[in-house]
PDB file of C-alpha atoms in Angstrom:
ATOM      1  CA  UNK A   1       4.103 -53.756   7.594  1.00 84.00           C
ATOM      2  CA  UNK A   2       0.711 -53.635   5.826  1.00 93.00           C
ATOM      3  CA  UNK A   3       1.014 -56.859   3.864  1.00 93.00           C
ATOM      4  CA  UNK A   4       1.551 -58.750   7.179  1.00 94.00           C
ATOM      5  CA  UNK A   5      -1.690 -56.998   8.470  1.00 97.00           C
ATOM      6  CA  UNK A   6      -3.296 -58.480   5.451  1.00 96.00           C
ATOM      7  CA  UNK A   7      -1.631 -61.850   5.541  1.00 96.00           C
ATOM      8  CA  UNK A   8      -2.907 -61.947   9.107  1.00 96.00           C
ATOM      9  CA  UNK A   9      -6.501 -60.763   8.324  1.00 96.00           C
ATOM     10  CA  UNK A  10      -6.828 -63.713   5.655  1.00 96.00           C
ATOM     11  CA  UNK A  11      -5.317 -66.281   8.029  1.00 95.00           C
ATOM     12  CA  UNK A  12      -7.496 -65.250  10.713  1.00 95.00           C
ATOM     13  CA  UNK A  13     -10.919 -65.740   8.755  1.00 94.00           C
ATOM     14  CA  UNK A  14      -9.634 -69.060   7.340  1.00 92.00           C
ATOM     15  CA  UNK A  15     -11.929 -71.874   8.236  1.00 91.00           C
ATOM     16  CA  UNK A  16     -13.014 -69.689  11.399  1.00 92.00           C
ATOM     17  CA  UNK A  17     -16.148 -71.960  12.134  1.00 89.00           C
ATOM     18  CA  UNK A  18     -14.255 -75.212  11.985  1.00 93.00           C
ATOM     19  CA  UNK A  19     -11.139 -74.559  14.141  1.00 94.00           C
ATOM     20  CA  UNK A  20     -10.948 -74.939  17.911  1.00 94.00           C
ATOM     21  CA  UNK A  21     -11.359 -72.048  20.443  1.00 92.00           C
ATOM     22  CA  UNK A  22      -7.570 -71.925  21.136  1.00 93.00           C
ATOM     23  CA  UNK A  23      -6.817 -71.126  17.565  1.00 94.00           C
ATOM     24  CA  UNK A  24      -9.300 -68.805  17.186  1.00 94.00           C
ATOM     25  CA  UNK A  25      -7.642 -67.013  20.059  1.00 93.00           C
ATOM     26  CA  UNK A  26      -4.183 -67.467  18.631  1.00 94.00           C
ATOM     27  CA  UNK A  27      -5.059 -66.164  15.303  1.00 95.00           C
ATOM     28  CA  UNK A  28      -6.541 -62.931  16.716  1.00 95.00           C
ATOM     29  CA  UNK A  29      -3.513 -62.372  18.887  1.00 94.00           C
ATOM     30  CA  UNK A  30      -1.088 -62.856  15.768  1.00 96.00           C
ATOM     31  CA  UNK A  31      -3.362 -60.307  14.088  1.00 97.00           C
ATOM     32  CA  UNK A  32      -3.392 -57.731  16.837  1.00 96.00           C
ATOM     33  CA  UNK A  33       0.585 -57.922  17.125  1.00 96.00           C
ATOM     34  CA  UNK A  34       0.298 -57.197  13.335  1.00 97.00           C
ATOM     35  CA  UNK A  35      -2.047 -54.173  13.904  1.00 97.00           C
ATOM     36  CA  UNK A  36      -0.067 -52.739  16.804  1.00 97.00           C
ATOM     37  CA  UNK A  37       3.092 -52.732  14.777  1.00 96.00           C
ATOM     38  CA  UNK A  38       1.292 -51.128  11.740  1.00 97.00           C
ATOM     39  CA  UNK A  39      -0.133 -48.449  13.634  1.00 97.00           C
ATOM     40  CA  UNK A  40       3.420 -47.268  14.771  1.00 95.00           C
ATOM     41  CA  UNK A  41       4.523 -47.780  11.253  1.00 95.00           C
ATOM     42  CA  UNK A  42       1.864 -45.308  10.025  1.00 96.00           C
ATOM     43  CA  UNK A  43       2.316 -42.713  12.527  1.00 94.00           C
ATOM     44  CA  UNK A  44       6.009 -42.616  11.905  1.00 93.00           C
ATOM     45  CA  UNK A  45       5.273 -42.310   8.110  1.00 91.00           C
ATOM     46  CA  UNK A  46       2.580 -39.467   8.486  1.00 89.00           C
ATOM     47  CA  UNK A  47       5.642 -36.966   9.266  1.00 84.00           C
ATOM     48  CA  UNK A  48       7.245 -37.850   6.006  1.00 84.00           C
ATOM     49  CA  UNK A  49       3.832 -37.063   4.069  1.00 81.00           C
ATOM     50  CA  UNK A  50       3.075 -33.662   5.474  1.00 76.00           C
ATOM     51  CA  UNK A  51       1.239 -31.673   3.192  1.00 71.00           C
ATOM     52  CA  UNK A  52       3.219 -28.721   3.877  1.00 74.00           C
ATOM     53  CA  UNK A  53       6.397 -30.076   2.611  1.00 68.00           C
ATOM     54  CA  UNK A  54       4.831 -30.852  -0.857  1.00 68.00           C
ATOM     55  CA  UNK A  55       5.993 -28.799  -3.768  1.00 78.00           C
ATOM     56  CA  UNK A  56       2.846 -28.139  -5.699  1.00 86.00           C
ATOM     57  CA  UNK A  57      -1.011 -27.613  -4.778  1.00 88.00           C
ATOM     58  CA  UNK A  58      -1.944 -30.484  -6.381  1.00 89.00           C
ATOM     59  CA  UNK A  59       0.846 -32.805  -4.555  1.00 88.00           C
ATOM     60  CA  UNK A  60      -0.267 -31.053  -1.302  1.00 87.00           C
ATOM     61  CA  UNK A  61      -3.735 -32.123  -1.738  1.00 91.00           C
ATOM     62  CA  UNK A  62      -2.740 -35.770  -2.504  1.00 92.00           C
ATOM     63  CA  UNK A  63      -0.462 -35.793   0.547  1.00 90.00           C
ATOM     64  CA  UNK A  64      -3.086 -34.518   2.728  1.00 92.00           C
ATOM     65  CA  UNK A  65      -5.665 -37.441   1.442  1.00 94.00           C
ATOM     66  CA  UNK A  66      -2.781 -39.890   2.158  1.00 95.00           C
ATOM     67  CA  UNK A  67      -2.311 -38.558   5.774  1.00 94.00           C
ATOM     68  CA  UNK A  68      -6.049 -38.535   6.451  1.00 96.00           C
ATOM     69  CA  UNK A  69      -6.241 -42.061   5.015  1.00 97.00           C
ATOM     70  CA  UNK A  70      -3.254 -43.312   7.265  1.00 96.00           C
ATOM     71  CA  UNK A  71      -4.878 -41.793  10.384  1.00 97.00           C
ATOM     72  CA  UNK A  72      -8.261 -43.253   9.397  1.00 98.00           C
ATOM     73  CA  UNK A  73      -6.634 -46.667   8.958  1.00 98.00           C
ATOM     74  CA  UNK A  74      -4.745 -46.498  12.319  1.00 98.00           C
ATOM     75  CA  UNK A  75      -8.164 -45.578  13.916  1.00 98.00           C
ATOM     76  CA  UNK A  76      -9.758 -48.524  12.164  1.00 98.00           C
ATOM     77  CA  UNK A  77      -6.581 -50.862  13.297  1.00 98.00           C
ATOM     78  CA  UNK A  78      -7.011 -49.600  16.870  1.00 97.00           C
ATOM     79  CA  UNK A  79     -10.811 -49.993  17.049  1.00 96.00           C
ATOM     80  CA  UNK A  80     -11.307 -53.447  15.069  1.00 96.00           C
ATOM     81  CA  UNK A  81      -8.067 -55.272  15.708  1.00 95.00           C
ATOM     82  CA  UNK A  82      -5.830 -53.560  18.645  1.00 94.00           C
ATOM     83  CA  UNK A  83      -9.053 -53.541  21.001  1.00 93.00           C
ATOM     84  CA  UNK A  84     -10.999 -56.022  19.402  1.00 92.00           C
ATOM     85  CA  UNK A  85      -8.779 -58.798  18.960  1.00 92.00           C
ATOM     86  CA  UNK A  86      -7.372 -58.634  22.700  1.00 88.00           C
ATOM     87  CA  UNK A  87      -6.705 -62.404  23.879  1.00 81.00           C
ATOM     88  CA  UNK A  88      -9.646 -61.954  26.545  1.00 79.00           C
ATOM     89  CA  UNK A  89     -12.835 -60.646  26.856  1.00 71.00           C
ATOM     90  CA  UNK A  90     -16.022 -61.377  28.302  1.00 67.00           C
ATOM     91  CA  UNK A  91     -18.041 -64.532  28.174  1.00 66.00           C
ATOM     92  CA  UNK A  92     -16.954 -67.272  25.618  1.00 78.00           C
ATOM     93  CA  UNK A  93     -14.251 -65.132  23.826  1.00 87.00           C
ATOM     94  CA  UNK A  94     -13.668 -67.396  21.106  1.00 90.00           C
ATOM     95  CA  UNK A  95     -17.415 -67.605  20.259  1.00 91.00           C
ATOM     96  CA  UNK A  96     -17.526 -63.726  20.113  1.00 91.00           C
ATOM     97  CA  UNK A  97     -14.191 -63.373  18.062  1.00 93.00           C
ATOM     98  CA  UNK A  98     -15.911 -65.846  15.425  1.00 94.00           C
ATOM     99  CA  UNK A  99     -19.178 -63.543  15.509  1.00 93.00           C
ATOM    100  CA  UNK A 100     -17.554 -60.424  15.489  1.00 93.00           C
ATOM    101  CA  UNK A 101     -14.327 -61.045  13.397  1.00 94.00           C
ATOM    102  CA  UNK A 102     -15.545 -60.882  10.096  1.00 95.00           C
ATOM    103  CA  UNK A 103     -17.125 -57.497  10.430  1.00 96.00           C
ATOM    104  CA  UNK A 104     -14.304 -56.113  12.061  1.00 96.00           C
ATOM    105  CA  UNK A 105     -11.723 -57.441   9.459  1.00 96.00           C
ATOM    106  CA  UNK A 106     -13.801 -56.195   6.757  1.00 97.00           C
ATOM    107  CA  UNK A 107     -13.600 -52.945   8.359  1.00 97.00           C
ATOM    108  CA  UNK A 108     -10.136 -52.886   8.413  1.00 98.00           C
ATOM    109  CA  UNK A 109      -9.626 -54.228   4.668  1.00 97.00           C
ATOM    110  CA  UNK A 110     -11.978 -51.211   3.533  1.00 98.00           C
ATOM    111  CA  UNK A 111      -9.375 -48.869   5.208  1.00 98.00           C
ATOM    112  CA  UNK A 112      -6.873 -50.538   3.744  1.00 98.00           C
ATOM    113  CA  UNK A 113      -8.115 -50.155   0.421  1.00 97.00           C
ATOM    114  CA  UNK A 114      -9.045 -46.471   0.963  1.00 98.00           C
ATOM    115  CA  UNK A 115      -5.218 -46.185   2.066  1.00 96.00           C
ATOM    116  CA  UNK A 116      -4.051 -48.077  -1.343  1.00 95.00           C
ATOM    117  CA  UNK A 117      -6.045 -45.684  -3.365  1.00 96.00           C
ATOM    118  CA  UNK A 118      -4.711 -42.516  -1.516  1.00 95.00           C
ATOM    119  CA  UNK A 119      -1.004 -43.988  -1.912  1.00 93.00           C
ATOM    120  CA  UNK A 120      -1.457 -44.811  -5.390  1.00 93.00           C
ATOM    121  CA  UNK A 121      -3.021 -41.420  -6.175  1.00 93.00           C
ATOM    122  CA  UNK A 122       0.038 -39.784  -4.371  1.00 92.00           C
ATOM    123  CA  UNK A 123       2.546 -41.710  -6.032  1.00 91.00           C
ATOM    124  CA  UNK A 124       0.924 -40.684  -9.628  1.00 92.00           C
ATOM    125  CA  UNK A 125       0.545 -36.996  -8.845  1.00 91.00           C
ATOM    126  CA  UNK A 126       4.402 -36.930  -7.110  1.00 85.00           C
ATOM    127  CA  UNK A 127       5.625 -38.428 -10.353  1.00 85.00           C
ATOM    128  CA  UNK A 128       6.947 -41.652  -8.875  1.00 80.00           C
ATOM    129  CA  UNK A 129       5.930 -45.287  -9.843  1.00 73.00           C
ATOM    130  CA  UNK A 130       5.014 -47.956  -7.274  1.00 65.00           C
ATOM    131  CA  UNK A 131       6.271 -51.453  -8.223  1.00 67.00           C
ATOM    132  CA  UNK A 132       4.182 -54.502  -7.429  1.00 61.00           C
ATOM    133  CA  UNK A 133       5.817 -56.292  -4.615  1.00 56.00           C
ATOM    134  CA  UNK A 134       7.371 -53.230  -3.394  1.00 49.00           C
ATOM    135  CA  UNK A 135       6.167 -51.923   0.117  1.00 52.00           C
ATOM    136  CA  UNK A 136       3.776 -48.700  -0.388  1.00 50.00           C
ATOM    137  CA  UNK A 137       4.443 -45.901   1.782  1.00 48.00           C
TER     138      UNK A 137
END
């Protein structure tokens, strides 16, 4: 699910100043749809990684960190994607999306990177290997 968000983040920013208003709004709408799906998936995944279920203190701490990053990512997706990338807004909406889109997408990317780091740390501490191309938890 997160790879879909990443792809839509890149697609949204692609030639942002050179495309028409309808394209900007359509790209934002597709990004928003992916973000909403990711929010739901992250909420579902939280239960799997609850720290109290981890067998060691180190694993519990890594799980706690991972769950914290999942929650921070959900908040960023809600603020910068679900709400900010809705299909309508005040004024010339496509112009607002062009102006604020790069800022908002960069905030989501920062939280994705923090999540990736926490997921990799959890995997390392828990003793399993994340393979390239295999979806992360």
